[in-house]
Steps between C-alpha positions, in 0.01 A plus 500: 500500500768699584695460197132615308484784661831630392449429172154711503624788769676696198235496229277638776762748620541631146115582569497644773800730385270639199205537799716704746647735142151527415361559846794765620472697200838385370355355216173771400212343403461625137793324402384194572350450166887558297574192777250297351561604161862427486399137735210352232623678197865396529652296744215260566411527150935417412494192751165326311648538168792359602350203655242468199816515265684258688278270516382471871191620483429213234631256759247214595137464479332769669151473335306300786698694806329816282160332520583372869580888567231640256170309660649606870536821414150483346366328876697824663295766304203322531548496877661850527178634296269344722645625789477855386137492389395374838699773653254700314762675223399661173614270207832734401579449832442099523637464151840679595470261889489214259781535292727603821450218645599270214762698341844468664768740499709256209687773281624719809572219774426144367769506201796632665417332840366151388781455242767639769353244788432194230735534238459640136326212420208640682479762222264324264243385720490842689494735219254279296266577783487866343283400266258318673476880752539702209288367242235313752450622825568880435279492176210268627483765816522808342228351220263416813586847645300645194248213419229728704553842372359443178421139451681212348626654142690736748650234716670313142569861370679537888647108424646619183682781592648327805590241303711764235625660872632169568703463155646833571675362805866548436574188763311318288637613121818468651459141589312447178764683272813296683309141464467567104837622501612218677306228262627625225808427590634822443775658715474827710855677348716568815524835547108521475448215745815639803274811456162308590714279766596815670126608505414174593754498817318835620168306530493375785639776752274749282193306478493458871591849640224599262279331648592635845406812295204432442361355791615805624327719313161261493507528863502892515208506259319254720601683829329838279197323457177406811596159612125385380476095511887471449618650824616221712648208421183285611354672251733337235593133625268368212704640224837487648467141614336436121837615341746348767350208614257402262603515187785364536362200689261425187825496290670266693175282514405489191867466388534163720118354383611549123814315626354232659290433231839413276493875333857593405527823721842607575534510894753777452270694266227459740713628813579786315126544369392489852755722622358720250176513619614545872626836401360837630240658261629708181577896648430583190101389551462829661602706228229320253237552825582877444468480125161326523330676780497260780587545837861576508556463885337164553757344223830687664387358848471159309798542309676605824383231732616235239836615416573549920316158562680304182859547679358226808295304261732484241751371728232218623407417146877411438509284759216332431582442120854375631679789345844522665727672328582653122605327217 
């Protein structure tokens, strides 16, 4: 355990680093946004198309861990959405409790911390998850968002243009752009690809004390904003324990049924798939709450609860999954 611990402690201290820049005014808030910027658009964006190119990402069958993941993240909306009509929320609002409570925090934390605790093997499995968040869960809840305001033709107009969102992503045209590249065969010249290793390296300290960032500056919003049904923790144990507990713990199920029953499922592929789930939900779920008009405080309290929660439970999903050290 202890030996689990100090492999975690620094990914969360790079955190907590961006928090206390954010929070002390080293770092001010409106630049923020260059952070993310340079963090999806380039150095996240450098380390997928490397991967893609060289073939990782490519790297076992990852179809049925994506329908494992995809029909648990499904249950986890499901859940999360009827949790928030029952605590009597307008549907922008449930919508936007749904998909935070499904959608983990993969680009900023999962990639650089799953594939630093398990290996770059990991990297497949946990960035193939992207599109199951991306192109699913993100576009099925922002389509139900707007199935009421003017009747179903609006909800598949809403589906549509959450689905072009979605192929915007640069995570994921990175990742698609690298995989072509790499089964073509073609080679990245060298000078080209040192430049995109470089950006790759800067990932992972980056990504992270970005996302201290912006936890930060989710939680000043949310401290700016009445408390309403979001202002204790009690309040939020539903959601929360949906994303950490939950959702994982339908992963790992359903991973070990499909198993049982003689399906080929990698068992490293699934650890990593489950780790994936066990992550905090996406900060950047607060931003799209802003976007679409939904209650911007109750997500930041979510999205804060889960990231401070996910450093215990993260460490107790590790050592239930038997993960003991990188590889």
């Amino acid at each position: 355990m202890g030996s689990l611990l100090s492999l975690l402690l620094p990914f969360f201290a790079l955190v907590l680093i961006g928090w206390v820049a954010a929070r002390k005014g080293l770092l001010p808030v409106e630049g923020i946004g260059a952070l993310m910027v340079f963090v999806l658009y380039f150095a996240l964006s450098a380390l997928l198309f490397r991967l893609g190119a060289g073939g990782r990402l490519q790297a076992g069958p990852v179809w049925g861990l994506l329908a494992v993941y995809a029909l648990s993240s499904a249950v986890v909306s499901v859940a999360g959405l009827v949790w928030s009509v029952r605590s009597g929320m307008n549907r922008r609002d449930a919508g936007m409790a749904a998909l935070v409570a499904a959608f983990p925090n993969t680009g900023f934390l999962g990639l650089p911390l799953l594939t630093g605790l398990l290996g770059p093997g990991a990297a497949g499995p946990v960035a193939a998850t992207l599109l199951v968040d991306v192109i699913l869960t993100c576009s099925c809840c922002v389509a139900w968002m707007h199935a009421g305001a003017k009747g179903g033709s609006d909800a598949l107009a809403s589906l549509r243009a959450s689905l072009r969102g979605a192929l915007r992503n640069p995570l994921l045209q990175a990742m698609a752009a690298g995989m072509a590249i790499g089964a073509l065969g073609w080679t990245v010249p060298v000078p080209l690809d040192d430049t995109l290793r470089l950006l790759g390296q800067a990932a992972t300290p980056a990504a992270l004390f970005t996302l201290g960032a912006i936890v930060a500056r989710a939680q000043m919003r949310a401290m700016a904003q009445p408390g309403g049904v979001a202002a204790r923790l009690s309040g939020l144990l539903i959601p929360v324990c949906l994303k950490l507990l939950v959702h994982p713990a339908l992963v790992w199920g359903m991973g070990l049924s499909l198993q049982a029953m003689g399906h080929p499922l990698s068992h490293t592929g699934l650890v990593a798939v489950t780790l994936a789930a066990a992550l905090p939900a996406a900060a950047n779920v607060s931003m799209l709450a802003e976007r679409e008009g939904a209650d911007t405080g109750l997500i930041a309290r979510i999205i804060l609860w889960t990231t401070a929660g996910s450093v215990l439970t993260l460490l107790g999903w590790c050592a239930v999954l038997g993960v003991k050290q990188a590889v």
